[in-house]
Coordinates of C-alpha atoms in Angstrom, one line a residue:
M1 CA 0.4 0.0 -0.1
E2 CA 1.0 3.4 -1.1
R3 CA 2.6 5.9 2.2
A4 CA 1.1 9.2 2.7
D5 CA 3.7 11.3 2.3
T6 CA 2.2 14.3 4.1
S7 CA 0.1 15.1 7.1
S8 CA -3.4 16.2 7.4
M9 CA -3.8 18.0 10.7
T10 CA -6.1 20.1 11.1
V11 CA -5.7 23.6 11.8
E12 CA -6.7 23.0 15.5
E13 CA -3.7 20.2 16.0
L14 CA -1.5 22.8 14.1
R15 CA -2.0 25.1 16.7
A16 CA -1.1 22.5 19.7
K17 CA 1.7 22.1 17.4
A18 CA 3.6 25.2 17.4
R19 CA 2.7 25.6 21.1
D20 CA 5.3 22.1 21.3
I21 CA 7.7 23.4 19.3
R22 CA 7.9 26.6 21.3
L23 CA 8.0 24.3 24.5
Q24 CA 10.6 21.9 23.1
V25 CA 12.8 24.8 22.0
L26 CA 12.7 26.6 25.5
D27 CA 13.8 23.0 27.2
M28 CA 17.1 22.6 24.5
V29 CA 17.7 25.8 24.9
Y30 CA 17.5 26.3 28.8
T31 CA 19.2 22.7 29.4
V32 CA 22.0 23.4 27.1
Q33 CA 22.1 27.6 28.5
S34 CA 22.6 28.3 24.3
G35 CA 20.5 28.7 21.5
H36 CA 18.0 31.2 19.6
I37 CA 14.7 31.3 21.6
G38 CA 13.0 34.6 19.5
G39 CA 13.7 33.5 16.1
S40 CA 12.5 29.8 17.0
F41 CA 9.3 31.3 18.6
S42 CA 8.3 33.4 15.9
E43 CA 8.4 30.9 12.4
A44 CA 7.0 28.1 15.2
E45 CA 3.7 28.5 13.4
I46 CA 5.3 28.6 10.1
L47 CA 7.3 25.6 10.5
A48 CA 3.8 23.6 12.4
A49 CA 2.7 24.1 9.6
L50 CA 5.0 23.0 7.1
Y51 CA 6.3 19.5 8.8
F52 CA 2.1 18.7 9.6
R53 CA 0.4 19.5 7.5
V54 CA 1.4 20.6 4.1
L55 CA 5.4 19.5 2.9
R56 CA 5.7 15.5 1.1
I57 CA 7.8 14.1 3.4
R58 CA 8.8 10.8 4.6
P59 CA 10.7 10.9 8.4
D60 CA 11.4 6.8 7.2
E61 CA 13.2 7.9 4.2
P62 CA 14.6 11.7 5.2
K63 CA 16.6 11.1 1.7
W64 CA 13.4 10.0 0.1
P65 CA 14.2 11.4 -4.0
D66 CA 10.9 13.1 -4.5
R67 CA 10.3 14.7 -1.2
D68 CA 10.5 18.5 -1.1
R69 CA 12.9 20.7 0.1
M70 CA 13.2 22.7 3.2
I71 CA 16.1 24.8 3.7
L72 CA 16.1 27.2 7.0
S73 CA 18.1 30.3 5.6
K74 CA 18.1 31.7 9.3
G75 CA 20.0 29.3 9.6
H76 CA 20.3 30.5 14.1
A77 CA 16.8 30.0 14.6
C78 CA 17.4 25.8 14.2
P79 CA 15.9 25.0 17.6
G80 CA 12.1 25.4 16.3
L81 CA 13.5 23.3 13.1
Y82 CA 15.3 20.5 15.2
A83 CA 12.4 20.8 17.7
A84 CA 9.3 19.6 14.6
L85 CA 11.7 17.6 13.1
A86 CA 11.7 15.7 16.3
L87 CA 8.4 16.2 16.6
R88 CA 7.6 15.0 13.4
G89 CA 9.9 11.6 13.8
Y90 CA 13.0 12.1 12.0
F91 CA 14.6 11.9 15.4
P92 CA 14.2 11.3 19.2
L93 CA 13.3 14.0 21.1
S94 CA 15.7 12.8 24.1
T95 CA 18.2 14.1 21.2
L96 CA 17.6 17.3 21.9
A97 CA 19.4 17.5 25.0
T98 CA 21.9 17.6 23.1
L99 CA 21.9 21.0 20.9
R100 CA 25.5 22.7 20.0
Q101 CA 27.6 19.6 21.7
I102 CA 30.6 18.5 20.4
G103 CA 29.1 15.5 17.6
S104 CA 26.1 16.1 18.1
I105 CA 23.9 16.1 14.8
L106 CA 22.2 19.2 16.0
Q107 CA 24.4 21.8 15.8
G108 CA 24.5 25.4 15.6
H109 CA 23.3 25.9 12.2
P110 CA 21.7 23.2 10.6
V111 CA 24.0 20.8 8.9
V112 CA 22.9 17.9 6.8
K113 CA 24.6 15.1 9.1
C114 CA 21.0 15.8 10.8
P115 CA 18.1 13.4 9.1
G116 CA 15.5 16.1 7.6
I117 CA 18.2 18.4 7.1
D118 CA 18.1 19.6 3.2
M119 CA 21.2 21.7 3.2
T120 CA 23.4 23.4 5.9
T121 CA 22.9 26.9 6.5
G122 CA 24.3 29.5 8.6
S123 CA 26.2 33.0 6.9
L124 CA 22.9 35.0 5.6
G125 CA 21.7 34.2 2.5
I126 CA 23.4 31.6 1.4
G127 CA 20.1 29.6 2.3
F128 CA 18.0 31.5 -0.4
G129 CA 20.4 30.8 -2.9
I130 CA 20.5 27.6 -2.5
A131 CA 17.1 26.7 -2.6
V132 CA 17.1 28.9 -5.9
G133 CA 19.6 26.2 -6.9
M134 CA 17.5 23.2 -5.8
A135 CA 14.5 24.6 -7.5
L136 CA 16.4 25.0 -10.5
E137 CA 17.3 21.5 -10.9
G138 CA 13.9 19.9 -9.8
R139 CA 12.7 22.3 -12.8
Q140 CA 15.5 21.1 -15.5
S141 CA 15.2 17.5 -14.2
G142 CA 11.1 17.4 -14.2
A143 CA 11.6 16.4 -10.4
P144 CA 8.3 16.4 -8.5
Y145 CA 9.2 17.8 -5.5
D146 CA 8.8 21.9 -4.5
V147 CA 10.8 23.8 -2.4
F148 CA 10.6 25.8 0.6
T149 CA 12.6 28.0 2.2
I150 CA 12.4 30.3 5.2
L151 CA 14.3 33.6 5.5
G152 CA 14.7 36.0 8.4
D153 CA 13.6 39.9 8.0
G154 CA 17.1 40.5 8.9
E155 CA 18.8 38.5 5.9
L156 CA 17.5 40.9 3.5
N157 CA 20.0 42.7 4.2
E158 CA 22.0 40.7 2.3
G159 CA 22.6 41.4 -1.1
I160 CA 23.1 38.0 -2.2
I161 CA 19.2 37.5 -1.9
W162 CA 18.3 39.9 -4.4
E163 CA 20.7 38.5 -6.5
A164 CA 18.8 34.8 -5.9
A165 CA 15.5 36.7 -6.2
G166 CA 16.3 37.4 -9.7
T167 CA 17.4 34.8 -10.4
A168 CA 14.1 32.3 -9.5
R169 CA 11.9 34.7 -11.8
K170 CA 14.3 35.1 -14.9
Y171 CA 14.1 30.8 -14.9
G172 CA 10.2 30.5 -13.4
L173 CA 10.6 29.4 -10.6
G174 CA 7.4 27.7 -9.6
N175 CA 8.6 25.1 -7.1
L176 CA 9.7 27.6 -5.3
V177 CA 8.2 28.8 -2.0
A178 CA 9.7 31.7 0.3
I179 CA 8.8 32.5 3.7
V180 CA 9.7 35.9 5.0
D181 CA 9.8 35.8 9.0
R182 CA 8.9 39.5 9.3
N183 CA 9.2 39.6 13.3
T184 CA 10.7 43.1 13.2
V185 CA 13.7 42.3 15.4
Q186 CA 17.8 41.0 14.3
N187 CA 20.5 40.8 16.8
D188 CA 21.4 44.3 17.0
G189 CA 17.6 45.5 17.5
P190 CA 15.0 46.7 15.7
C191 CA 15.3 45.5 11.4
D192 CA 13.9 49.3 10.2
D193 CA 16.8 50.7 12.4
I194 CA 19.6 48.6 11.3
M195 CA 18.5 48.7 7.9
P196 CA 15.0 49.2 7.0
M197 CA 13.5 47.2 3.9
E198 CA 10.5 47.8 3.3
P199 CA 8.3 47.5 1.9
I200 CA 9.4 44.2 1.5
D201 CA 6.7 42.8 -1.0
E202 CA 7.1 45.7 -3.5
K203 CA 10.7 45.0 -3.9
F204 CA 9.9 41.2 -4.2
T205 CA 7.0 42.1 -6.8
A206 CA 9.7 44.5 -8.2
F207 CA 11.4 41.7 -9.1
G208 CA 9.2 39.3 -10.1
W209 CA 7.6 37.7 -7.7
T210 CA 4.0 36.9 -6.8
V211 CA 4.0 38.0 -3.2
E212 CA 1.6 38.0 -0.3
K213 CA 1.3 39.5 3.3
I214 CA -0.3 37.6 6.1
D215 CA -0.1 38.0 10.0
G216 CA 2.4 34.3 10.1
N217 CA 1.5 33.8 13.7
N218 CA -1.9 32.8 12.8
M219 CA -2.3 29.1 12.0
E220 CA -5.2 29.7 9.4
E221 CA -3.8 32.2 7.1
V222 CA -0.3 30.7 7.9
V223 CA -2.0 27.4 6.4
A224 CA -3.6 28.9 3.3
A225 CA -0.8 31.3 2.5
L226 CA 1.2 27.9 1.9
E227 CA -1.0 26.1 0.1
R228 CA -1.6 28.9 -2.3
G229 CA 2.2 28.9 -2.5
R230 CA 3.2 25.7 -3.6
A231 CA -0.7 25.7 -6.1
H232 CA 0.7 28.6 -7.9
D233 CA 3.4 27.1 -10.4
T234 CA 3.7 30.2 -13.1
G235 CA 6.9 31.6 -11.0
P236 CA 8.4 32.0 -7.7
Y237 CA 6.2 33.1 -4.6
C238 CA 6.7 34.7 -1.6
I239 CA 4.6 35.2 1.9
V240 CA 5.9 37.9 4.1
A241 CA 5.2 36.5 7.2
Y242 CA 4.7 39.4 10.4
T243 CA 5.2 37.7 12.9
A244 CA 6.6 38.7 16.8
K245 CA 10.5 38.1 17.8
G246 CA 9.7 35.8 21.5
K247 CA 6.3 35.3 20.1
G248 CA 4.4 32.9 22.6
V249 CA 6.3 34.7 26.1
S250 CA 4.9 38.3 27.3
F251 CA 8.3 39.2 28.6
M252 CA 10.4 37.7 25.9
E253 CA 8.7 39.5 22.6
N254 CA 9.6 42.0 20.5
D255 CA 12.9 42.3 22.3
A256 CA 16.1 41.9 20.9
Y257 CA 17.9 40.3 24.3
W258 CA 15.8 37.0 23.7
H259 CA 17.5 37.2 19.1
G260 CA 20.6 34.8 21.4
K261 CA 20.3 34.7 25.0
A262 CA 19.5 31.6 27.3
P263 CA 17.2 32.1 30.0
S264 CA 17.6 32.2 33.5
R265 CA 16.1 29.1 36.1
E266 CA 13.2 31.8 36.8
Q267 CA 12.6 32.4 33.8
Y268 CA 12.8 29.4 32.3
E269 CA 10.0 28.4 34.9
A270 CA 8.1 32.0 33.9
A271 CA 8.1 31.1 30.1
R272 CA 7.2 27.4 30.9
T273 CA 4.2 27.9 33.2
E274 CA 2.3 30.8 30.2
L275 CA 3.2 28.3 27.2
E276 CA 1.5 25.4 28.8
G277 CA -1.3 27.6 29.8
T278 CA -1.9 28.7 25.8
Q279 CA -5.1 27.1 24.9
R280 CA -5.3 23.3 22.1

């Protein structure tokens, strides 16, 4: 019997998965006292929708040739990706406690030795370019997979982003969906203070992409946008997802401090209590 390659979770079930992703991220970053919470929390709905509804994947066959590809171009937010992969069954949840440890498959940026990671990323902008290349290879070879990539809004400061965006349009990559995690905060402070990039949607439109803007922490909007992106096949598709850095924990939201800081015991306990109180 043919195996299902996608999950059919409801929006309510996906909300619960986003909550579980945040809880796993909080636990692992607190345990090892290292890692990026803020950007992992902001992308939780996007990751939950991708891995539990949209992507055609087989966790028991990570290198299945026809699988969809997912590139986390903002590689520092990998705790969220690792949590999603573990929850989806790529490796045991217990592995999350080895984050950033020597010899672990869960390094500080994604590496291909980790099941479910399609490309090593870290240097900002590079992952997006790789995603464009993967989509181009798929289009030229007639492969059935789609390519999804998540970018940070601070990452848009990198010139390679716009070189890759132009390349995607030139080759009409209708098998490519980019999601910009527009959480408005980067390592050094508010994105609009460091290097203003708005209007992001009009920039991608000018590069020939089809673009839509959504509330990236609203699961209904996230699922609908991703499914529209998958169905769109006449050129590259960009979803500008407006999110909150540190989403889900009130004292972490929209604060650059939590870009890469680990919580104290008191902060951890307060954050976990708040997340556990989130309605499933």
